[in-house]
PDB file of C-alpha atoms in Angstrom:
ATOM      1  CA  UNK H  28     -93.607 -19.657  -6.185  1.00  0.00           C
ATOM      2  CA  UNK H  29     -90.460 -21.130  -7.921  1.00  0.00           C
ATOM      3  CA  UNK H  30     -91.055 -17.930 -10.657  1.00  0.00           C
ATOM      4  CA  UNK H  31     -90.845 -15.467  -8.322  1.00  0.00           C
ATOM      5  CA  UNK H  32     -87.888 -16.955  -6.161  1.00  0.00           C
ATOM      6  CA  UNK H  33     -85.955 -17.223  -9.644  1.00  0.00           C
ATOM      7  CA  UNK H  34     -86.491 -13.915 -10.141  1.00  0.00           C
ATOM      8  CA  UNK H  35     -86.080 -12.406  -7.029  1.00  0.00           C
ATOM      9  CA  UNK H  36     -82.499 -14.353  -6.600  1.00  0.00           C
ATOM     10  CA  UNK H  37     -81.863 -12.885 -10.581  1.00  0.00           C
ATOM     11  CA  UNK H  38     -82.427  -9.253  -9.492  1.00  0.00           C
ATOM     12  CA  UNK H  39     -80.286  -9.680  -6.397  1.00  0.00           C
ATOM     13  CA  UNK H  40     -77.413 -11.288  -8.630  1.00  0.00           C
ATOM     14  CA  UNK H  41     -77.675  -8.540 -11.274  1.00  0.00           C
ATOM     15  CA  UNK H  42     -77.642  -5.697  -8.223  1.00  0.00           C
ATOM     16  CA  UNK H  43     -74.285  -7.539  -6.720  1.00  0.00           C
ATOM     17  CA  UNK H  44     -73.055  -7.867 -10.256  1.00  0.00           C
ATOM     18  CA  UNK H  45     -73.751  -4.086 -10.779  1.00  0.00           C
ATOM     19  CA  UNK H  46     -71.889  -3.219  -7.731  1.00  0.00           C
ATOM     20  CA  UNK H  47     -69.102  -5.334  -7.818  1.00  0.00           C
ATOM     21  CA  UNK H  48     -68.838  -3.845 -11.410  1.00  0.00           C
ATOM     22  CA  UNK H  49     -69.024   0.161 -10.410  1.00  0.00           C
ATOM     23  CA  UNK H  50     -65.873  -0.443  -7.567  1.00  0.00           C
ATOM     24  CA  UNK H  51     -63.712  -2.157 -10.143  1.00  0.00           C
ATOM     25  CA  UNK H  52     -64.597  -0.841 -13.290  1.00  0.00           C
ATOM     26  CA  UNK H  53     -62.241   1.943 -13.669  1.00  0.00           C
ATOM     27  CA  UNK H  54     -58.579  -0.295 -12.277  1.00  0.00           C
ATOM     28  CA  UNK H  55     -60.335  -3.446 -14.906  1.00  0.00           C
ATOM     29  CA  UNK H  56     -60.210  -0.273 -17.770  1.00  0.00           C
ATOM     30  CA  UNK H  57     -57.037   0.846 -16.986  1.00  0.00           C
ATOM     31  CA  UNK H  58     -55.173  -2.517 -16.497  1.00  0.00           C
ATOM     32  CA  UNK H  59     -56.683  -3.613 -19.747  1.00  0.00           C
ATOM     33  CA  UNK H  60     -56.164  -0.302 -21.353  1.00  0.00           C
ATOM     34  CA  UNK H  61     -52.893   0.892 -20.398  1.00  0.00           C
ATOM     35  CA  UNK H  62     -51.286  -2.272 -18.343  1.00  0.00           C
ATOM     36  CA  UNK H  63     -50.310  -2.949 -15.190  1.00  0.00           C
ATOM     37  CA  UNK H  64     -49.327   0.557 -13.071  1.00  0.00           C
ATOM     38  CA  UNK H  65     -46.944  -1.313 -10.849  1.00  0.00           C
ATOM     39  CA  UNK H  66     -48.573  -0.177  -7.774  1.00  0.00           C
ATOM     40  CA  UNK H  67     -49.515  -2.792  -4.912  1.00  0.00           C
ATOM     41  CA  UNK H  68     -51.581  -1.895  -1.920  1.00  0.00           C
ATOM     42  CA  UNK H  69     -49.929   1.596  -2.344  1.00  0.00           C
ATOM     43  CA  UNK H  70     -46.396   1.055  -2.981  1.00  0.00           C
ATOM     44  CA  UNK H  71     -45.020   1.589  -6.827  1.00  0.00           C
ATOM     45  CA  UNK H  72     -42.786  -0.687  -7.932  1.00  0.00           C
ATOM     46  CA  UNK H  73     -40.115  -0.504 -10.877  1.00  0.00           C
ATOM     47  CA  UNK H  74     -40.862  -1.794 -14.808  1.00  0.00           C
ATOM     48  CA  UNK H  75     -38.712  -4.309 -15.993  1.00  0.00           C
ATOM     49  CA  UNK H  76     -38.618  -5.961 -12.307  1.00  0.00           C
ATOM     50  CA  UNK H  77     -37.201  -9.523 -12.449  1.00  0.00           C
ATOM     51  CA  UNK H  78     -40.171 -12.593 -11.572  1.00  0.00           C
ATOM     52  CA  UNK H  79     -38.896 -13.145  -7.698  1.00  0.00           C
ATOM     53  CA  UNK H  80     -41.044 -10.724  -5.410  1.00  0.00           C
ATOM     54  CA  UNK H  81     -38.828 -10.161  -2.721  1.00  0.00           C
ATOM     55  CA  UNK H  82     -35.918  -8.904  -4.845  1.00  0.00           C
ATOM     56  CA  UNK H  83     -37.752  -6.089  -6.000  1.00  0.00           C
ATOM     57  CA  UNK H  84     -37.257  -2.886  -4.933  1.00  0.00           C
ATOM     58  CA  UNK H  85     -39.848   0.052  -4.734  1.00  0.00           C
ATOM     59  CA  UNK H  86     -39.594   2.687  -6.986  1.00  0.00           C
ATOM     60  CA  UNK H  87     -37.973   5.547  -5.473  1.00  0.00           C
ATOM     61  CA  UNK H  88     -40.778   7.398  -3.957  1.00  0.00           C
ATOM     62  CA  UNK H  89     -41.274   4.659  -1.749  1.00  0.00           C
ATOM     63  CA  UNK H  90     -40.750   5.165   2.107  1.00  0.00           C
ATOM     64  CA  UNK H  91     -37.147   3.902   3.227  1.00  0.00           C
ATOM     65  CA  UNK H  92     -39.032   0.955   5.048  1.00  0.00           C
ATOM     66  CA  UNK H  93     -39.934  -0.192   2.357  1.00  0.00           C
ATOM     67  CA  UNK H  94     -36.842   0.152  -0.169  1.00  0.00           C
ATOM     68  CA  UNK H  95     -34.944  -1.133   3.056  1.00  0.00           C
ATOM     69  CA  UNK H  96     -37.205  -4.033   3.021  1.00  0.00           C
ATOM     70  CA  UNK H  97     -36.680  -5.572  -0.507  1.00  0.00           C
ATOM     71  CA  UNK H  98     -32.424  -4.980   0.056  1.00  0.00           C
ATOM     72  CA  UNK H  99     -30.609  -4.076  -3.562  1.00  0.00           C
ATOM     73  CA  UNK H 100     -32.934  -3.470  -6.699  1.00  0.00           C
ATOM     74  CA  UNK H 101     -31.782  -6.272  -9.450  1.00  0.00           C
ATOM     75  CA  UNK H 102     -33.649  -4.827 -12.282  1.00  0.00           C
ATOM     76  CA  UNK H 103     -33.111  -2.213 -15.217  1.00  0.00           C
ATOM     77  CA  UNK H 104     -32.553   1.413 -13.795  1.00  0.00           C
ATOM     78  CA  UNK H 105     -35.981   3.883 -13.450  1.00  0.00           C
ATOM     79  CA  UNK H 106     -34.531   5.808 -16.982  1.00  0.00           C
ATOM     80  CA  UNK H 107     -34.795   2.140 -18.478  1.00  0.00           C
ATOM     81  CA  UNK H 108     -31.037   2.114 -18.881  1.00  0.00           C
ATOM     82  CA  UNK H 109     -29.254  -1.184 -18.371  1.00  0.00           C
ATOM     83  CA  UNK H 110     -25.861  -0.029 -17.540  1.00  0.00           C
ATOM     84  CA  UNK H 111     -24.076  -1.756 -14.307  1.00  0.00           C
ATOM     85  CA  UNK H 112     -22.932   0.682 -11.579  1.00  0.00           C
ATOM     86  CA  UNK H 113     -19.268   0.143 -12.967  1.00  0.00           C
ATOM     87  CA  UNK H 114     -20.465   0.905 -16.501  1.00  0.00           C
ATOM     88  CA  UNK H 115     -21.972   3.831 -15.056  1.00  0.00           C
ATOM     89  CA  UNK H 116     -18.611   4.928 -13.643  1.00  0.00           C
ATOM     90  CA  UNK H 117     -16.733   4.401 -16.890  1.00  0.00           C
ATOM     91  CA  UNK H 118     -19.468   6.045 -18.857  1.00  0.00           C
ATOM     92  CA  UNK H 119     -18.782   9.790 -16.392  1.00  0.00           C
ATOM     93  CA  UNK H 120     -15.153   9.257 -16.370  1.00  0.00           C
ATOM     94  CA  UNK H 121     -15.424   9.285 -20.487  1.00  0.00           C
ATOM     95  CA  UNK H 122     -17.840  11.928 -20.539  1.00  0.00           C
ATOM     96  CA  UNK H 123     -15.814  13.958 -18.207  1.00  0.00           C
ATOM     97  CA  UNK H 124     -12.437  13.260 -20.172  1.00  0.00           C
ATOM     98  CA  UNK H 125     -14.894  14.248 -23.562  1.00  0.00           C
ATOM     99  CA  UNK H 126     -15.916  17.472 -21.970  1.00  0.00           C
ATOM    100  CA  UNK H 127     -12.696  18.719 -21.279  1.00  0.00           C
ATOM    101  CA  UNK H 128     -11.601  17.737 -24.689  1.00  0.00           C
ATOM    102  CA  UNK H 129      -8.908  14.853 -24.474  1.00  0.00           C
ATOM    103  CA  UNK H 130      -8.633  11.328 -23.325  1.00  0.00           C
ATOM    104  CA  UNK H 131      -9.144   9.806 -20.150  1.00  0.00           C
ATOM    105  CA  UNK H 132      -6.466  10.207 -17.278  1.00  0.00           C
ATOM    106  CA  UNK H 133      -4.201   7.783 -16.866  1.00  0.00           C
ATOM    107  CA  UNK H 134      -4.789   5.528 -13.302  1.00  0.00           C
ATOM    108  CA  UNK H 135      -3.332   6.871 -10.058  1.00  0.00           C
ATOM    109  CA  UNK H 136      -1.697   3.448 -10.023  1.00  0.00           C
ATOM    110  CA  UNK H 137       0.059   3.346 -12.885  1.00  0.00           C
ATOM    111  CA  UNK H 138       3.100   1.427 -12.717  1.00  0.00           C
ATOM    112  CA  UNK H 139       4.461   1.483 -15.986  1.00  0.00           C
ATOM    113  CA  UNK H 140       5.949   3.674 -17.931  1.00  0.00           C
ATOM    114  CA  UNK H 141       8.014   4.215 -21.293  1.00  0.00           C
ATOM    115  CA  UNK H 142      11.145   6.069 -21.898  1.00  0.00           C
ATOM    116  CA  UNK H 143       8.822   9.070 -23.023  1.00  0.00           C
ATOM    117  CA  UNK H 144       6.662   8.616 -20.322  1.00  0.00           C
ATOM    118  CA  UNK H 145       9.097   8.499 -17.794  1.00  0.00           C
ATOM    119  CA  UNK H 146      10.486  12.082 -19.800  1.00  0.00           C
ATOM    120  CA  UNK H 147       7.168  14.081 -19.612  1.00  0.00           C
ATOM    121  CA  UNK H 148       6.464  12.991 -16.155  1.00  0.00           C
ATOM    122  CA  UNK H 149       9.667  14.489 -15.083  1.00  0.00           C
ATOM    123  CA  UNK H 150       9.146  17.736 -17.509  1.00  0.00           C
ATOM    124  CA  UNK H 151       5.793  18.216 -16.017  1.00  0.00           C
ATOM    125  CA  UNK H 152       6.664  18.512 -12.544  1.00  0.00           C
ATOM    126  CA  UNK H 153      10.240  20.206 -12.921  1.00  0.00           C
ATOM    127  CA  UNK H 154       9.042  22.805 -15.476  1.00  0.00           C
ATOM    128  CA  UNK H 155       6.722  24.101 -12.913  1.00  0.00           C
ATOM    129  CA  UNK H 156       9.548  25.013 -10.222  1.00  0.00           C
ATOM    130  CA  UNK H 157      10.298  28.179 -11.568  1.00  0.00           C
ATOM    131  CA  UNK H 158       7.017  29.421 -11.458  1.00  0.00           C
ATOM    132  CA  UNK H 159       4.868  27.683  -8.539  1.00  0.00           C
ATOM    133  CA  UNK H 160       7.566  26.720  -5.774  1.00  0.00           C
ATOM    134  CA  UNK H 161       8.127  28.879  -3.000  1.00  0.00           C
ATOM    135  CA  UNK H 162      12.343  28.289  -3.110  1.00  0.00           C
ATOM    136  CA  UNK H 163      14.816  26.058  -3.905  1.00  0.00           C
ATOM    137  CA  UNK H 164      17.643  25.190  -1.648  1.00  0.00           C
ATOM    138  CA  UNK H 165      21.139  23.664  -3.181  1.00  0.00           C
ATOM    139  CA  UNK H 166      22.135  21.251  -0.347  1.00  0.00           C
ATOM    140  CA  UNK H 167      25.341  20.402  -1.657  1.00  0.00           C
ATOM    141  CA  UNK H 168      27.634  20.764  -4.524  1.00  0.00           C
ATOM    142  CA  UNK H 169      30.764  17.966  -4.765  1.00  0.00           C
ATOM    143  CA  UNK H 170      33.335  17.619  -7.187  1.00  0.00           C
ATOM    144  CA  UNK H 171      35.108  14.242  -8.091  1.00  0.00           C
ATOM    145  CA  UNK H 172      37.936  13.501 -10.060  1.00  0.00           C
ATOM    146  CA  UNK H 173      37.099  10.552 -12.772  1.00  0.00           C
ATOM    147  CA  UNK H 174      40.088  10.736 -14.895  1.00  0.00           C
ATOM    148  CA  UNK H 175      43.772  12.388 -14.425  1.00  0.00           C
ATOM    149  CA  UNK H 176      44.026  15.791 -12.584  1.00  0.00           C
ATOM    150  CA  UNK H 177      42.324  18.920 -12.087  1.00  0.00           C
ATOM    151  CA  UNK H 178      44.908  21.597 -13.365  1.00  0.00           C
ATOM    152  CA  UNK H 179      45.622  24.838 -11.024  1.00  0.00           C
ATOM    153  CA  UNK H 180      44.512  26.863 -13.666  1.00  0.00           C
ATOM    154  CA  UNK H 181      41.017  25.452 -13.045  1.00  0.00           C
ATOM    155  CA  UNK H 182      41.053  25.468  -9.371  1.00  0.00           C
ATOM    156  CA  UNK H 183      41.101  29.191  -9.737  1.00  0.00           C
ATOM    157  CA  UNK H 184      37.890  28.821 -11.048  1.00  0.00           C
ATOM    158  CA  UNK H 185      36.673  27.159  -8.004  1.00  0.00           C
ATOM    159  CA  UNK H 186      36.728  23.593  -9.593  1.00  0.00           C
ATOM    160  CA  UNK H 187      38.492  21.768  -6.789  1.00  0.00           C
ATOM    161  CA  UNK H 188      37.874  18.245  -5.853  1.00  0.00           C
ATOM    162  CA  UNK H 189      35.620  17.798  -2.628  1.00  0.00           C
ATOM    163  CA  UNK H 190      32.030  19.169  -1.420  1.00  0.00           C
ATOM    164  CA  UNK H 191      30.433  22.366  -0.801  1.00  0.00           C
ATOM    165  CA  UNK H 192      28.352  22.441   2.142  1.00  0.00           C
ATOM    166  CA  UNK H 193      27.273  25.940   1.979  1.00  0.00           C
ATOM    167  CA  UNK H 194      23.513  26.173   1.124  1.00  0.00           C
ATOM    168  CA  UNK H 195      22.309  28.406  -2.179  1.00  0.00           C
ATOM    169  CA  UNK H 196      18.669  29.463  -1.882  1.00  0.00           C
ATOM    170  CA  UNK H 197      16.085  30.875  -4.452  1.00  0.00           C
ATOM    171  CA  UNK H 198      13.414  32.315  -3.116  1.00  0.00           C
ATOM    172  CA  UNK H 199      10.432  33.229  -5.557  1.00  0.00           C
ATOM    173  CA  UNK H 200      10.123  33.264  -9.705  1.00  0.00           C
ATOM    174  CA  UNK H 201      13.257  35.427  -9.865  1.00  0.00           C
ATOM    175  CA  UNK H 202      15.631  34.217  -8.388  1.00  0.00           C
ATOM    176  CA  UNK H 203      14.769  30.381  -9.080  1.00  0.00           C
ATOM    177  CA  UNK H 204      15.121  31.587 -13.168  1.00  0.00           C
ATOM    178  CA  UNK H 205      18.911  32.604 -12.705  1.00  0.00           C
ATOM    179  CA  UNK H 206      19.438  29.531  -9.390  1.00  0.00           C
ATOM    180  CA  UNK H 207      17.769  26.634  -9.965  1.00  0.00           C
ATOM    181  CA  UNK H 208      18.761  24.372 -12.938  1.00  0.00           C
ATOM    182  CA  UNK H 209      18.713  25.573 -15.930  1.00  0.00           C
ATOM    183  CA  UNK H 210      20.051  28.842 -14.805  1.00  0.00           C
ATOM    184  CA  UNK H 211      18.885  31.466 -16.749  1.00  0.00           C
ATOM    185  CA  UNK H 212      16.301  30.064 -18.379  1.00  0.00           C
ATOM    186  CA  UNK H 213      12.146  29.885 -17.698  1.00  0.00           C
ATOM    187  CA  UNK H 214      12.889  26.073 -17.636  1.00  0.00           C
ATOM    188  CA  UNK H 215      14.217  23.102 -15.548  1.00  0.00           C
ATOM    189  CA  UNK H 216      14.183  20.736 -18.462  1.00  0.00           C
ATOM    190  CA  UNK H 217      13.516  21.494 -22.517  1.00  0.00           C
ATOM    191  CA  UNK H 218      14.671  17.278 -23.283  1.00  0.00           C
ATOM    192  CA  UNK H 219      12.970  15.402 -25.584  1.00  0.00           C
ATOM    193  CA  UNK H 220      13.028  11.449 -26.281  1.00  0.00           C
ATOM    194  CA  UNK H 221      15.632  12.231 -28.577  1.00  0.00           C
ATOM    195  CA  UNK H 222      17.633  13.331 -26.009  1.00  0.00           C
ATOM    196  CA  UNK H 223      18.194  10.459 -23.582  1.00  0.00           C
ATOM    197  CA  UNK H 224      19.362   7.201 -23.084  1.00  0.00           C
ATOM    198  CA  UNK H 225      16.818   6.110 -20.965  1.00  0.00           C
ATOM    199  CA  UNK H 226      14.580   7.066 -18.278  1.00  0.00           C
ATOM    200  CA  UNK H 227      12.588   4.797 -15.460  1.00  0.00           C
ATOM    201  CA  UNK H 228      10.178   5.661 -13.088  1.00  0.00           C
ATOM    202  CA  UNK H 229      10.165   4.100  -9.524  1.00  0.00           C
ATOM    203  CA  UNK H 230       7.291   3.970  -7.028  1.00  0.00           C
ATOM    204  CA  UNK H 231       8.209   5.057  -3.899  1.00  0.00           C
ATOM    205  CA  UNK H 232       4.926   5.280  -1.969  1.00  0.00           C
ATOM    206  CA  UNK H 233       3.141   7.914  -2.494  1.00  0.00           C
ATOM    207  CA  UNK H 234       6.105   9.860  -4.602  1.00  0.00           C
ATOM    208  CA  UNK H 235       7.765   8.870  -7.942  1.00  0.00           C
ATOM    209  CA  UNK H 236      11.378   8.989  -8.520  1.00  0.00           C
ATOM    210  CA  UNK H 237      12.652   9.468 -12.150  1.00  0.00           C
ATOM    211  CA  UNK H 238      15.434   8.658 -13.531  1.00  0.00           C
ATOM    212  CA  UNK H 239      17.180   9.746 -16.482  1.00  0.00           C
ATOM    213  CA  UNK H 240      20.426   9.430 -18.525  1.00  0.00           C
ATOM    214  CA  UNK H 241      21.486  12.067 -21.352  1.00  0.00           C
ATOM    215  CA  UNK H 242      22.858  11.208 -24.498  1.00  0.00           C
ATOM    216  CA  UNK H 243      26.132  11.995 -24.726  1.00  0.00           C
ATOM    217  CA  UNK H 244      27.091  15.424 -25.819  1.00  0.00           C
ATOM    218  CA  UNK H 245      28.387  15.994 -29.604  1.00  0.00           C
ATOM    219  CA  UNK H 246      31.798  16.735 -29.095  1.00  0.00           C
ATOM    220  CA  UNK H 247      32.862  19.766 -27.899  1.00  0.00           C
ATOM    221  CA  UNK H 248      29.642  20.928 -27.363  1.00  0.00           C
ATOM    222  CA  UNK H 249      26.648  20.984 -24.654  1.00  0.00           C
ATOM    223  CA  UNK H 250      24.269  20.003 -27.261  1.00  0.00           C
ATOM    224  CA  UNK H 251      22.351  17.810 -24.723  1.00  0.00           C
ATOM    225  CA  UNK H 252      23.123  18.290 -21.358  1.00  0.00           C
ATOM    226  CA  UNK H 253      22.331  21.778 -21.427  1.00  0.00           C
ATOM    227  CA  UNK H 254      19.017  21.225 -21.441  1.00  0.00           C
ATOM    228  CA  UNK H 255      18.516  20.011 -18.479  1.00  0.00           C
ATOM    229  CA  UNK H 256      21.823  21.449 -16.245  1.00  0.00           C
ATOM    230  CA  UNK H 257      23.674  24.154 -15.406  1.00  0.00           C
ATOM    231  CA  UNK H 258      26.499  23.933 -17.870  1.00  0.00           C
ATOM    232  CA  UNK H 259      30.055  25.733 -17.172  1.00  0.00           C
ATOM    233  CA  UNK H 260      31.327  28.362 -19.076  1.00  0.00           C
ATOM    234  CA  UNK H 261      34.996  28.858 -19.192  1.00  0.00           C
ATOM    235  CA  UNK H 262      37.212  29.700 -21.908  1.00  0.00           C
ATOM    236  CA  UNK H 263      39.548  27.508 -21.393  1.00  0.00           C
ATOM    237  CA  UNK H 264      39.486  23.863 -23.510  1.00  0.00           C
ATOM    238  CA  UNK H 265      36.655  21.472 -24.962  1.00  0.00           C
ATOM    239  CA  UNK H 266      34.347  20.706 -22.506  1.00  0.00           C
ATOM    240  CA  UNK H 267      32.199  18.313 -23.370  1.00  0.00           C
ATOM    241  CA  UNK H 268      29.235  16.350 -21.205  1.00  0.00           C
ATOM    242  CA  UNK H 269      28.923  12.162 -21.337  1.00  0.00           C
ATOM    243  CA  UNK H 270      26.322  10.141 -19.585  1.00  0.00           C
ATOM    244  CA  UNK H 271      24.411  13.772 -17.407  1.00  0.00           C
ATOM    245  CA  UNK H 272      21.923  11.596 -14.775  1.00  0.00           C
ATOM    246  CA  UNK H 273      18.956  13.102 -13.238  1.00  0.00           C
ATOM    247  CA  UNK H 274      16.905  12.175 -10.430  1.00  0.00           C
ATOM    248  CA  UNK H 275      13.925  13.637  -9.441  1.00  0.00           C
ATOM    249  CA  UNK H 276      11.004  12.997  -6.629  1.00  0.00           C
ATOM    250  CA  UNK H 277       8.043  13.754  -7.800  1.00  0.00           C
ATOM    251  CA  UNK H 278       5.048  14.333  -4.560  1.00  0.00           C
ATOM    252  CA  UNK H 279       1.693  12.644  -5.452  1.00  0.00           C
ATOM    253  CA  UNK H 280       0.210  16.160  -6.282  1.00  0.00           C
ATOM    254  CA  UNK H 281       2.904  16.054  -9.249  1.00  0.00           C
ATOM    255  CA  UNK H 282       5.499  18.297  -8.034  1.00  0.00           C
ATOM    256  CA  UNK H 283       9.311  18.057  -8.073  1.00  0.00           C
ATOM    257  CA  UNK H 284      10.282  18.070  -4.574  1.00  0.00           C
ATOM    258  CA  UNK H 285      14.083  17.245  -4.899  1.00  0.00           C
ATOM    259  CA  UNK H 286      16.762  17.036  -7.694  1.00  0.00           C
ATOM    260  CA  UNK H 287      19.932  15.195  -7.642  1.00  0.00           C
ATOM    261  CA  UNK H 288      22.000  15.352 -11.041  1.00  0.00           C
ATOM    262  CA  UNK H 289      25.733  14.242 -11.931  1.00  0.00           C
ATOM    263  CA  UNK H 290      27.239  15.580 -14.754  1.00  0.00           C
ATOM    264  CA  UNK H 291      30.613  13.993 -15.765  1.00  0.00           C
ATOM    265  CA  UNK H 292      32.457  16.284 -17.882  1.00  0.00           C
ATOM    266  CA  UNK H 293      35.215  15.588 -20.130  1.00  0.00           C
ATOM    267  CA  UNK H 294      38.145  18.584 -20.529  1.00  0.00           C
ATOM    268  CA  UNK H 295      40.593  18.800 -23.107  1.00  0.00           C
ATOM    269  CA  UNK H 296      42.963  21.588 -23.489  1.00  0.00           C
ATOM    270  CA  UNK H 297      46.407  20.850 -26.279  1.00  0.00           C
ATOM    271  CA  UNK H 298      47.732  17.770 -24.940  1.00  0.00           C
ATOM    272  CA  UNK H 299      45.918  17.772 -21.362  1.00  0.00           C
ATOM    273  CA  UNK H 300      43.115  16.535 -20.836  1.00  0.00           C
ATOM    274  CA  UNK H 301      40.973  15.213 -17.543  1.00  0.00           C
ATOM    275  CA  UNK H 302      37.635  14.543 -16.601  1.00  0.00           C
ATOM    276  CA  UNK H 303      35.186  15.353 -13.192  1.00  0.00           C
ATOM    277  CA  UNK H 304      31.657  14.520 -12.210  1.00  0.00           C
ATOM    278  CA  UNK H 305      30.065  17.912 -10.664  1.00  0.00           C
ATOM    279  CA  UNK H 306      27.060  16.786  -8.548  1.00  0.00           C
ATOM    280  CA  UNK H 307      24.500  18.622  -6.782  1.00  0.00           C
ATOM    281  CA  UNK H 308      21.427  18.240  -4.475  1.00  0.00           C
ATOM    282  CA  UNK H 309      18.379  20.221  -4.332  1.00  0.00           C
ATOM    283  CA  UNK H 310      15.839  20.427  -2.587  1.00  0.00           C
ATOM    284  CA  UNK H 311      12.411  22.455  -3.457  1.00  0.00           C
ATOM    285  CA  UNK H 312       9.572  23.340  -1.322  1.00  0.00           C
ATOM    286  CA  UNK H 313       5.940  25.220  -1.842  1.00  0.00           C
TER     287      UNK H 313
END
């Protein structure tokens, strides 16, 4: 009696073992084959997950419920990449600055700036007047005395001591070539670091305002300032530039939106001589 119940209870242990075999062989192969599939009663989970449950988050193809569920994902990214978010970032902003061939751009915020920078900042913006503005309006033009008289002769010239209220405009590429400083010619500014004394930038919200003083010009000559203003011509005496100041506002889209530049000018004609400032305001719109 003992035989048979021995072997009866042996079959039914060998059928259970059977069974319990045929529903589980196939996930024991795999898991022993290829390793754990990171899936959980139906939701796939990330490698590389860190050993706290409820920090991990489900793999992308998860319902939102259940990404919501386990907040922020800790681990390594699905591509198996462990850059941080702000690695990341950097990482575009290089590539980007790589694809277009040169470095990367300089931050919105910057505050501080060289002599040179301060230069090609202001070159950037006024060098596109000519050629992207609308018009340029002269607000005023004023004359002051800085040493001994201005002769008659020169009055006749109109070089009389005061301001000029009456307003110049240039309207379109044309007319802001022969207008708007440097008259004449397809530029506002041709300086170069050379060229100056110095030059600061100011932040002023969300404009910049340069400013920059000219080397003095050799003498006799415009061999500075004339790069950057509207020199006179009159064939009368040495005229000779000393100390030309600019000052530009520069919008936050890096356009010159208004120029203001003195340019003290020493005269000397036989034994005479006398010296002005001629100043003048513009303003530029697009």
């Amino acid at each position: 009696m003992k035989t048979k119940l021995s072997r009866v209870f042996v079959i039914l242990m060998a059928v259970a073992m059977v069974l319990m075999m045929t529903g589980c062989s196939e996930a024991t192969s795999n898991f022993l084959k290829n390793g754990w599939d990171y899936e959980v009663d139906g939701v796939k989970y990330e490698p590389g997950f860190n050993d706290t449950y409820e920090s991990v988050a489900p793999a992308a193809n998860g319902s939102a419920a259940d990404r919501s569920a386990y907040g922020s994902y800790s681990g390594p990214a699905a591509s198996g990449s462990t850059a941080t978010a702000g690695a990341a970032t950097a990482g575009a902003a290089k590539a980007g600055a790589a694809k277009a061939g040169g470095s990367a751009a300089p931050a919105a915020n910057k505050t501080s700036y060289t002599a040179a920078e301060a230069l090609e900042l202001y070159k950037s913006a006024a060098n596109k007047v000519k050629t992207t503005a609308k018009s340029a309006t002269r607000t005023s033009e004023t004359i002051r005395t800085i040493s001994g008289s201005i002769p008659s002769l020169y009055s006749s010239f109109g070089f009389k001591e005061g301001t000029k209220t009456e307003k110049v405009v240039a309207n379109g590429s044309s007319e802001l070539k022969d207008k708007f400083p440097v008259e004449k010619k397809s530029y506002t500014c041709n300086l170069s670091a050379s060229d100056i004394k110095s030059a600061t930038v100011q932040n002023n919200g969300s404009s910049k305002v340069v400013t920059i003083v000219v080397k003095d010009d050799n003498p006799g000559t415009y061999s500075n300032s004339s790069k950057c203003v509207s020199t006179i011509s009159i064939p009368i005496g040495t005229w000779t530039c000393k100390g030309v100041t600019l000052r530009g506002t520069i919008d936050a889209n890096g356009r010159l939106t208004s120029l203001y530049y003195k340019m003290p000018t020493y005269v000397t004609q036989g034994s005479d001589a006398f010296a002005f400032s001629l100043e003048q305001n513009w303003t530029v719109t697009y």
